[in-house]
Tab-separated table of C-alpha atoms in Angstrom:
chain	number	residue	atom	x	y	z
A	24	MET	CA	89.360	122.284	75.209
A	25	GLU	CA	92.050	120.040	73.167
A	26	PRO	CA	95.770	121.264	74.146
A	27	ASP	CA	97.435	122.026	71.024
A	28	PHE	CA	99.340	118.707	70.856
A	29	ALA	CA	99.139	119.947	67.125
A	30	GLU	CA	101.592	122.533	67.557
A	31	PRO	CA	104.969	122.387	65.996
A	32	GLY	CA	107.795	121.129	67.931
A	33	PHE	CA	105.909	119.153	70.022
A	34	PHE	CA	105.399	115.619	68.577
A	35	PRO	CA	108.676	115.398	67.553
A	36	LEU	CA	110.114	116.580	70.805
A	37	LEU	CA	107.767	113.550	72.525
A	38	THR	CA	109.183	111.058	70.135
A	39	GLU	CA	112.764	111.847	70.922
A	40	LEU	CA	111.509	111.745	74.736
A	41	LEU	CA	110.315	108.358	73.747
A	42	ARG	CA	113.689	107.335	72.538
A	43	TRP	CA	115.923	108.649	74.662
A	44	ARG	CA	113.864	107.919	77.372
A	45	ARG	CA	116.935	104.474	78.569
A	46	ASP	CA	117.215	103.189	81.063
A	47	VAL	CA	120.281	104.581	82.992
A	48	ARG	CA	123.038	102.589	85.192
A	49	HIS	CA	125.639	105.977	85.655
A	50	PHE	CA	124.289	108.059	87.600
A	51	ARG	CA	125.988	111.407	89.165
A	52	ARG	CA	125.710	111.851	92.974
A	53	ASP	CA	123.750	114.650	93.497
A	54	GLU	CA	121.031	115.036	94.921
A	55	ILE	CA	117.590	115.420	93.499
A	56	PRO	CA	115.720	118.288	95.131
A	57	GLU	CA	112.614	116.656	97.369
A	58	ALA	CA	109.978	119.142	96.041
A	59	GLU	CA	111.522	118.129	92.173
A	60	LEU	CA	110.999	114.300	93.452
A	61	LEU	CA	107.260	114.900	94.610
A	62	GLU	CA	106.548	116.609	91.829
A	63	LEU	CA	107.537	114.085	89.425
A	64	LEU	CA	105.705	111.273	91.546
A	65	ARG	CA	102.388	113.438	91.396
A	66	LEU	CA	102.729	113.307	87.663
A	67	ALA	CA	103.290	109.229	88.141
A	68	GLN	CA	99.697	109.309	89.576
A	69	LEU	CA	97.939	110.501	86.517
A	70	ALA	CA	99.236	107.116	85.164
A	71	PRO	CA	95.610	105.293	83.888
A	72	SER	CA	94.627	102.489	86.171
A	73	VAL	CA	92.109	99.628	86.233
A	74	GLY	CA	89.087	100.938	87.494
A	75	LEU	CA	90.604	103.910	89.045
A	76	SER	CA	91.925	101.409	91.436
A	77	GLN	CA	95.372	103.524	91.281
A	78	PRO	CA	97.280	100.666	93.255
A	79	TRP	CA	100.755	102.353	93.387
A	80	ARG	CA	102.469	102.156	96.289
A	81	PHE	CA	105.950	104.356	96.729
A	82	MET	CA	108.717	103.634	98.768
A	83	ARG	CA	111.092	105.608	99.094
A	84	VAL	CA	114.654	103.498	100.048
A	85	ARG	CA	116.674	105.974	102.549
A	86	SER	CA	118.103	104.265	105.454
A	87	ASP	CA	121.394	103.133	104.863
A	88	ALA	CA	120.405	99.814	106.209
A	89	ALA	CA	117.661	99.260	103.920
A	90	ARG	CA	119.905	100.422	100.958
A	91	ALA	CA	122.867	97.664	102.395
A	92	ALA	CA	119.910	95.008	102.045
A	93	VAL	CA	118.916	95.908	98.786
A	94	ARG	CA	122.576	95.492	97.452
A	95	GLU	CA	123.606	92.484	99.382
A	96	ASN	CA	120.038	90.951	97.748
A	97	PHE	CA	121.002	92.428	94.513
A	98	ALA	CA	124.945	91.136	94.265
A	99	ARG	CA	123.682	87.751	95.607
A	100	CYS	CA	121.204	87.554	92.122
A	101	ASN	CA	123.582	88.773	89.948
A	102	ALA	CA	126.038	86.509	90.846
A	103	ASP	CA	123.329	83.906	90.066
A	104	ALA	CA	122.372	85.052	86.691
A	105	LEU	CA	126.223	85.079	85.802
A	106	GLY	CA	126.737	81.350	86.310
A	107	GLY	CA	123.850	80.635	84.317
A	108	TYR	CA	126.030	82.080	81.106
A	109	GLN	CA	128.353	80.627	79.081
A	110	GLY	CA	131.484	81.357	77.657
A	111	ALA	CA	131.608	85.012	75.630
A	112	ASP	CA	128.045	85.347	77.216
A	113	ALA	CA	129.302	84.903	80.757
A	114	ALA	CA	132.708	87.731	80.150
A	115	LEU	CA	130.084	90.009	78.555
A	116	TYR	CA	127.514	89.784	80.942
A	117	ALA	CA	130.372	90.171	83.614
A	118	ARG	CA	131.185	93.034	82.095
A	119	LEU	CA	127.613	94.886	82.083
A	120	LYS	CA	126.661	97.334	84.469
A	121	LEU	CA	123.497	96.596	85.701
A	122	SER	CA	122.323	99.456	88.333
A	123	GLY	CA	123.269	101.928	89.544
A	124	LEU	CA	122.375	101.059	93.064
A	125	ASP	CA	125.868	102.244	94.247
A	126	GLU	CA	125.616	106.115	93.418
A	127	ALA	CA	121.707	106.930	92.316
A	128	PRO	CA	120.788	109.893	95.093
A	129	VAL	CA	116.859	108.813	94.996
A	130	GLN	CA	116.024	104.763	95.014
A	131	LEU	CA	112.009	103.849	94.747
A	132	ALA	CA	110.651	100.586	95.569
A	133	VAL	CA	107.306	100.354	93.644
A	134	PHE	CA	104.636	98.107	94.937
A	135	CYS	CA	101.462	96.984	93.717
A	136	ASP	CA	98.187	96.891	96.679
A	137	GLY	CA	96.799	94.329	95.394
A	138	ALA	CA	93.932	94.329	97.996
A	139	THR	CA	93.028	97.711	97.990
A	140	GLY	CA	89.189	99.047	98.229
A	141	SER	CA	89.635	101.362	95.394
A	142	GLY	CA	88.063	100.599	91.801
A	143	ARG	CA	85.521	98.341	93.215
A	144	GLY	CA	87.042	95.097	91.657
A	145	LEU	CA	85.847	96.929	88.558
A	146	GLY	CA	87.906	95.570	85.084
A	147	ARG	CA	89.807	93.075	87.597
A	148	ARG	CA	88.185	90.070	87.547
A	149	THR	CA	89.572	87.765	84.475
A	150	MET	CA	92.473	89.683	84.509
A	151	PRO	CA	93.456	90.345	88.162
A	152	GLU	CA	96.760	90.769	86.900
A	153	MET	CA	95.475	94.262	85.541
A	154	ALA	CA	96.559	95.700	88.881
A	155	GLU	CA	100.259	95.415	88.586
A	156	TYR	CA	100.324	96.394	85.174
A	157	SER	CA	98.107	99.855	86.482
A	158	VAL	CA	101.246	100.182	88.938
A	159	VAL	CA	104.139	99.647	85.773
A	160	THR	CA	101.995	102.650	83.785
A	161	ALA	CA	102.757	104.818	86.879
A	162	VAL	CA	106.445	103.359	86.583
A	163	HIS	CA	106.422	104.060	83.256
A	164	THR	CA	104.785	107.604	83.323
A	165	LEU	CA	107.472	108.866	86.045
A	166	TRP	CA	110.476	107.561	83.568
A	167	LEU	CA	109.071	109.536	81.041
A	168	ALA	CA	108.437	112.705	83.032
A	169	ALA	CA	111.887	112.313	84.902
A	170	ARG	CA	113.922	112.358	81.709
A	171	ALA	CA	112.171	115.133	80.020
A	172	LYS	CA	113.444	117.498	83.909
A	173	GLY	CA	116.730	115.800	83.172
A	174	ILE	CA	116.633	113.292	85.704
A	175	GLY	CA	117.811	109.735	84.550
A	176	MET	CA	116.080	106.258	85.887
A	177	GLY	CA	117.000	102.925	85.723
A	178	TRP	CA	114.621	99.963	86.300
A	179	VAL	CA	116.811	96.770	88.548
A	180	SER	CA	115.231	93.955	88.714
A	181	ILE	CA	117.626	91.750	89.087
A	182	LEU	CA	116.271	91.021	92.892
A	183	ASP	CA	114.294	88.798	94.614
A	184	PRO	CA	111.586	90.630	95.003
A	185	GLU	CA	110.246	88.589	97.932
A	186	GLY	CA	113.687	89.114	100.053
A	187	ILE	CA	113.103	92.919	99.054
A	188	ALA	CA	109.709	93.338	100.442
A	189	GLN	CA	111.102	91.655	103.622
A	190	ALA	CA	113.584	93.585	104.402
A	191	LEU	CA	111.680	96.918	103.755
A	192	ASN	CA	109.287	95.266	105.647
A	193	VAL	CA	106.159	96.532	103.622
A	194	PRO	CA	102.664	95.702	104.801
A	195	GLU	CA	100.948	92.775	104.092
A	196	GLY	CA	100.022	91.474	100.442
A	197	TRP	CA	102.253	94.561	99.334
A	198	ARG	CA	104.107	92.871	96.070
A	199	LEU	CA	107.002	94.542	94.693
A	200	ILE	CA	106.697	95.823	90.934
A	201	ALA	CA	109.470	98.071	90.451
A	202	TYR	CA	112.967	99.160	92.091
A	203	LEU	CA	114.206	102.447	91.140
A	204	CYS	CA	117.623	104.378	90.552
A	205	LEU	CA	116.601	108.206	90.058
A	206	GLY	CA	119.500	110.666	89.257
A	207	ARG	CA	121.232	112.986	86.777
A	208	PRO	CA	122.771	110.352	84.615
A	209	ALA	CA	126.730	110.366	83.799
A	210	GLU	CA	126.041	109.933	80.345
A	211	THR	CA	123.074	110.216	78.110
A	212	HIS	CA	122.324	107.566	74.975
A	213	THR	CA	119.844	107.348	72.268
A	214	VAL	CA	121.076	103.611	71.976
A	215	PRO	CA	120.219	101.177	74.860
A	216	GLU	CA	122.768	100.282	76.798
A	217	LEU	CA	122.617	96.485	75.882
A	218	GLU	CA	122.665	97.377	71.452
A	219	ARG	CA	125.557	99.077	72.032
A	220	VAL	CA	127.147	96.210	72.770
A	221	GLY	CA	126.429	93.566	71.074
A	222	TRP	CA	123.985	91.845	73.690
A	223	GLU	CA	120.487	92.192	71.717
A	224	HIS	CA	119.185	94.499	68.062
A	225	ARG	CA	116.126	96.088	67.966
A	226	HIS	CA	113.250	94.360	66.072
A	227	LYS	CA	111.840	95.939	63.384
A	228	LEU	CA	107.491	96.777	62.985
A	229	GLU	CA	107.142	93.543	60.505
A	230	GLU	CA	108.754	91.110	62.971
A	231	VAL	CA	105.658	92.005	65.654
A	232	LEU	CA	102.747	92.616	63.812
A	233	VAL	CA	99.872	90.095	62.313
A	234	ASP	CA	96.831	90.444	61.808
A	235	ARG	CA	93.709	88.499	61.715
B	17	MET	CA	123.215	115.671	72.222
B	18	GLU	CA	119.866	116.368	74.304
B	19	PRO	CA	116.752	117.498	72.753
B	20	ASP	CA	115.677	120.567	74.067
B	21	PHE	CA	112.993	119.337	76.865
B	22	ALA	CA	113.757	122.098	78.394
B	23	GLU	CA	111.960	124.451	75.811
B	24	PRO	CA	109.189	126.939	76.695
B	25	GLY	CA	106.026	124.593	76.620
B	26	PHE	CA	107.018	121.082	76.352
B	27	PHE	CA	106.739	120.129	80.041
B	28	PRO	CA	102.942	121.817	79.828
B	29	LEU	CA	102.072	120.042	76.795
B	30	LEU	CA	103.458	116.484	78.330
B	31	THR	CA	101.893	117.115	81.534
B	32	GLU	CA	98.672	118.067	80.035
B	33	LEU	CA	99.184	114.932	77.740
B	34	LEU	CA	99.743	112.985	80.774
B	35	ARG	CA	96.732	114.636	82.159
B	36	TRP	CA	94.001	113.958	79.070
B	37	ARG	CA	95.562	110.628	78.016
B	38	ARG	CA	92.619	109.041	79.846
B	39	ASP	CA	90.788	105.540	78.562
B	40	VAL	CA	88.254	106.471	75.609
B	41	ARG	CA	85.154	103.892	75.019
B	42	HIS	CA	83.706	106.627	72.870
B	43	PHE	CA	84.968	106.507	69.224
B	44	ARG	CA	83.852	108.101	66.592
B	45	ARG	CA	83.282	105.653	63.098
B	46	ASP	CA	85.775	106.987	60.681
B	47	GLU	CA	88.778	105.014	59.830
B	48	ILE	CA	92.797	105.512	60.989
B	49	PRO	CA	94.828	105.687	57.837
B	50	GLU	CA	97.581	102.638	58.146
B	51	ALA	CA	100.262	105.049	57.768
B	52	GLU	CA	99.235	106.724	60.827
B	53	LEU	CA	98.387	103.615	62.596
B	54	LEU	CA	101.917	102.142	61.538
B	55	GLU	CA	104.139	105.314	63.028
B	56	LEU	CA	102.579	104.969	66.234
B	57	LEU	CA	103.168	101.506	66.146
B	58	ARG	CA	106.718	101.769	65.954
B	59	LEU	CA	106.703	104.194	68.186
B	60	ALA	CA	105.773	101.709	70.879
B	61	GLN	CA	108.418	99.865	70.248
B	62	LEU	CA	110.738	102.397	71.382
B	63	ALA	CA	109.339	101.003	74.538
B	64	PRO	CA	111.780	100.001	77.670
B	65	SER	CA	111.976	96.099	77.878
B	66	VAL	CA	114.106	93.910	80.364
B	67	GLY	CA	117.133	92.626	78.687
B	68	LEU	CA	116.031	94.375	75.461
B	69	SER	CA	113.750	91.276	74.559
B	70	GLN	CA	110.880	93.419	73.381
B	71	PRO	CA	108.393	90.705	74.268
B	72	TRP	CA	105.469	93.134	72.676
B	73	ARG	CA	103.164	90.868	69.713
B	74	PHE	CA	100.951	93.006	68.160
B	75	MET	CA	97.803	91.863	66.422
B	76	ARG	CA	95.268	94.204	64.092
B	77	VAL	CA	91.886	92.545	64.540
B	78	ARG	CA	89.967	93.067	61.519
B	79	SER	CA	88.311	90.459	60.519
B	80	ASP	CA	84.119	90.069	61.154
B	81	ALA	CA	84.658	86.694	63.177
B	82	ALA	CA	87.891	87.897	65.224
B	83	ARG	CA	85.421	90.795	66.257
B	84	ALA	CA	82.578	89.243	66.786
B	85	ALA	CA	84.275	86.192	69.172
B	86	VAL	CA	85.536	89.165	70.963
B	87	ARG	CA	82.395	90.968	71.674
B	88	GLU	CA	80.724	87.925	72.627
B	89	ASN	CA	83.388	87.089	75.188
B	90	PHE	CA	83.008	90.978	76.531
B	91	ALA	CA	79.229	90.641	76.765
B	92	ARG	CA	80.093	87.067	78.982
B	93	CYS	CA	82.477	88.795	81.393
B	94	ASN	CA	80.701	91.820	81.810
B	95	ALA	CA	77.187	89.977	83.024
B	96	ASP	CA	79.485	87.921	84.851
B	97	ALA	CA	80.645	91.326	86.016
B	98	LEU	CA	77.389	92.925	86.915
B	99	GLY	CA	76.244	89.892	89.143
B	100	GLY	CA	79.053	90.497	91.449
B	101	TYR	CA	77.518	94.211	92.672
B	102	GLN	CA	74.535	94.746	94.266
B	103	GLY	CA	71.877	97.580	94.897
B	104	ALA	CA	73.219	100.946	93.785
B	105	ASP	CA	76.498	99.553	92.518
B	106	ALA	CA	75.087	97.721	90.272
B	107	ALA	CA	72.577	100.444	89.389
B	108	LEU	CA	75.586	102.084	88.065
B	109	TYR	CA	77.933	99.336	86.895
B	110	ALA	CA	75.406	98.812	84.376
B	111	ARG	CA	75.101	101.803	82.736
B	112	LEU	CA	78.975	102.559	82.600
B	113	LYS	CA	79.776	102.245	79.139
B	114	LEU	CA	83.508	99.983	79.349
B	115	SER	CA	84.215	99.383	76.021
B	116	GLY	CA	83.905	100.703	72.657
B	117	LEU	CA	84.396	97.591	70.679
B	118	ASP	CA	81.303	98.582	68.738
B	119	GLU	CA	82.156	101.271	67.154
B	120	ALA	CA	85.947	101.839	67.349
B	121	PRO	CA	87.569	101.446	64.111
B	122	VAL	CA	91.076	99.831	65.018
B	123	GLN	CA	91.168	96.833	67.554
B	124	LEU	CA	94.408	95.824	68.438
B	125	ALA	CA	94.982	92.351	70.759
B	126	VAL	CA	98.430	93.184	72.433
B	127	PHE	CA	100.638	89.564	73.588
B	128	CYS	CA	103.626	88.604	75.535
B	129	ASP	CA	105.993	86.011	73.644
B	130	GLY	CA	107.465	85.406	77.021
B	131	ALA	CA	109.336	82.476	75.310
B	132	THR	CA	111.272	84.799	73.097
B	133	GLY	CA	114.543	84.246	72.581
B	134	SER	CA	115.668	88.166	72.640
B	135	GLY	CA	117.477	89.557	75.515
B	136	ARG	CA	118.771	86.110	76.449
B	137	GLY	CA	116.882	86.311	79.289
B	138	LEU	CA	118.903	89.181	80.987
B	139	GLY	CA	116.860	90.515	84.075
B	140	ARG	CA	113.766	87.651	84.155
B	141	ARG	CA	115.862	85.336	86.689
B	142	THR	CA	113.927	86.595	89.807
B	143	MET	CA	110.974	88.259	87.799
B	144	PRO	CA	109.961	86.504	85.000
B	145	GLU	CA	107.075	88.911	84.936
B	146	MET	CA	108.992	91.408	83.899
B	147	ALA	CA	108.531	90.157	80.559
B	148	GLU	CA	104.975	91.149	80.929
B	149	TYR	CA	105.569	94.461	82.148
B	150	SER	CA	107.226	95.321	79.482
B	151	VAL	CA	104.556	95.106	76.747
B	152	VAL	CA	102.599	97.123	79.466
B	153	THR	CA	105.025	100.020	78.732
B	154	ALA	CA	104.736	99.500	74.768
B	155	VAL	CA	101.077	99.658	75.556
B	156	HIS	CA	101.297	103.308	77.698
B	157	THR	CA	103.671	104.089	74.801
B	158	LEU	CA	100.857	103.703	72.193
B	159	TRP	CA	98.669	105.202	74.010
B	160	LEU	CA	100.089	108.896	75.041
B	161	ALA	CA	101.272	109.211	70.970
B	162	ALA	CA	97.898	108.509	69.819
B	163	ARG	CA	96.444	111.022	72.184
B	164	ALA	CA	99.185	112.944	71.132
B	165	LYS	CA	97.998	112.346	67.407
B	166	GLY	CA	93.810	113.042	67.943
B	167	ILE	CA	93.410	109.155	68.452
B	168	GLY	CA	91.655	108.130	71.629
B	169	MET	CA	92.598	104.486	73.437
B	170	GLY	CA	90.403	102.237	75.360
B	171	TRP	CA	91.927	99.438	77.255
B	172	VAL	CA	89.632	96.354	77.508
B	173	SER	CA	90.205	93.822	80.256
B	174	ILE	CA	86.191	92.817	80.884
B	175	LEU	CA	87.359	89.284	78.728
B	176	ASP	CA	88.515	85.930	79.624
B	177	PRO	CA	92.265	86.269	78.319
B	178	GLU	CA	92.705	82.547	77.375
B	179	GLY	CA	89.486	82.356	75.255
B	180	ILE	CA	90.309	85.350	73.472
B	181	ALA	CA	94.020	83.557	72.389
B	182	GLN	CA	92.259	80.956	71.473
B	183	ALA	CA	89.738	82.652	69.547
B	184	LEU	CA	92.390	84.898	67.959
B	185	ASN	CA	93.877	81.503	67.652
B	186	VAL	CA	97.558	82.856	68.295
B	187	PRO	CA	101.044	81.086	68.660
B	188	GLU	CA	102.116	78.798	71.533
B	189	GLY	CA	102.939	80.691	74.464
B	190	TRP	CA	101.856	84.248	73.617
B	191	ARG	CA	99.695	85.816	76.388
B	192	LEU	CA	96.770	88.505	76.129
B	193	ILE	CA	98.397	91.415	78.071
B	194	ALA	CA	95.715	94.196	76.745
B	195	TYR	CA	93.165	94.398	74.124
B	196	LEU	CA	92.334	98.232	72.946
B	197	CYS	CA	90.462	99.860	70.823
B	198	LEU	CA	91.260	102.829	68.690
B	199	GLY	CA	89.871	105.895	66.804
B	200	ARG	CA	89.138	109.944	66.997
B	201	PRO	CA	86.987	110.005	70.217
B	202	ALA	CA	83.459	111.112	70.481
B	203	GLU	CA	84.285	113.126	72.888
B	204	THR	CA	87.497	114.237	75.505
B	205	HIS	CA	87.384	115.077	79.274
B	206	THR	CA	90.642	115.610	81.957
B	207	VAL	CA	88.464	113.603	84.574
B	208	PRO	CA	88.295	110.531	84.073
B	209	GLU	CA	84.898	108.664	83.078
B	210	LEU	CA	84.341	106.706	86.738
B	211	GLU	CA	85.691	109.848	88.565
B	212	ARG	CA	82.945	111.726	86.692
B	213	VAL	CA	80.422	109.290	87.741
B	214	GLY	CA	81.126	108.278	91.441
B	215	TRP	CA	82.559	105.279	90.972
B	216	GLU	CA	86.320	106.073	92.602
B	217	HIS	CA	87.837	109.167	93.572
B	218	ARG	CA	92.153	110.011	93.163
B	219	HIS	CA	94.098	109.474	95.665
B	220	LYS	CA	96.534	112.288	97.566
B	221	LEU	CA	100.440	111.834	96.654
B	222	GLU	CA	99.939	111.337	100.545
B	223	GLU	CA	97.856	108.836	101.104
B	224	VAL	CA	100.602	106.600	98.695
B	225	LEU	CA	103.712	106.924	99.651
B	226	VAL	CA	106.184	106.083	102.528
B	227	ASP	CA	109.436	106.205	103.456
B	228	ARG	CA	112.377	103.889	104.596
């Protein structure tokens, strides 16, 4: 039987959640209870995956050594990135807070196990990248579920993914898809930070829709 | 102010939606009103994107010629895929319905414009694949919003993506991320079809979670 998604109140709140999901980079330091985190990860496993291959692999990054390696990797990549901008762009970039690596109580590295036998290759023959895309839908599911529970998430991509995989000593063939910071947000917004500071504006639907 | 996601009833329904989202391959032929489709696409634009680059490009595939080219591309790739299985696997694969291309009233090709200047490269220097991942989150947002409105979606990946891009005459540099069928579902399930027919089973969290 179909759940009552038409119940008044559900769709408006779902819309609010999509609008409100925002990348979070300002975290409070209080811990997230283990049971709450595991519940969120179980929900992430409901994400779609090509051929039901479920290629997502979650790694909780907890040790001081592992976290320090990630912070160092980010600092290096972020300095390189800053060097690629000039003038006002460089000044604005330098002021952006682009990760919550120093404060976020929970940090997750999410990998794709492209060699998994699960799903027996179905749907991946002509588009092998579908395995990685499946992991992305799990990350996005986690993001929405966390946000609905008052937990903020930030996706850090200013990282050298091979360096991270090496530092975290991952099994052969795992590829880094996302490095995630989670924690209670120190502030919340429905407007993306990059829009607020004038780095980029939102597109209208007409700008991204064509017919054939 | 934070919307009331803690309102009793919201999280259980969100969980139901995640469980119930399922890839749909059996569609009724009735049309989806244009206004409803455009509302869903506007919601998809709320998806996260690296550097707010919003690299998603939606193409409604409507003409008979374009749809025939996609069907032909699928038939060829699906025959090739079938040839890669043996014995019982091949018999099971041959019985699976792997697309709703013949019936789905709405078909969308979703591309990534990797050359977009939007976002000014932020977050894509070391992980350029973040642009494609951003498009995946838009597809997943569309999927959830559609499902909450009683519209089913199926993601067809048994396609040669370059052949599709050529047949649909897309602008230079657009890469196919997803070919989507949308319509009212002819049947609904909370258990994935590939699980029901015994192609694959669901993993437990313990199987995909490690600590460092």
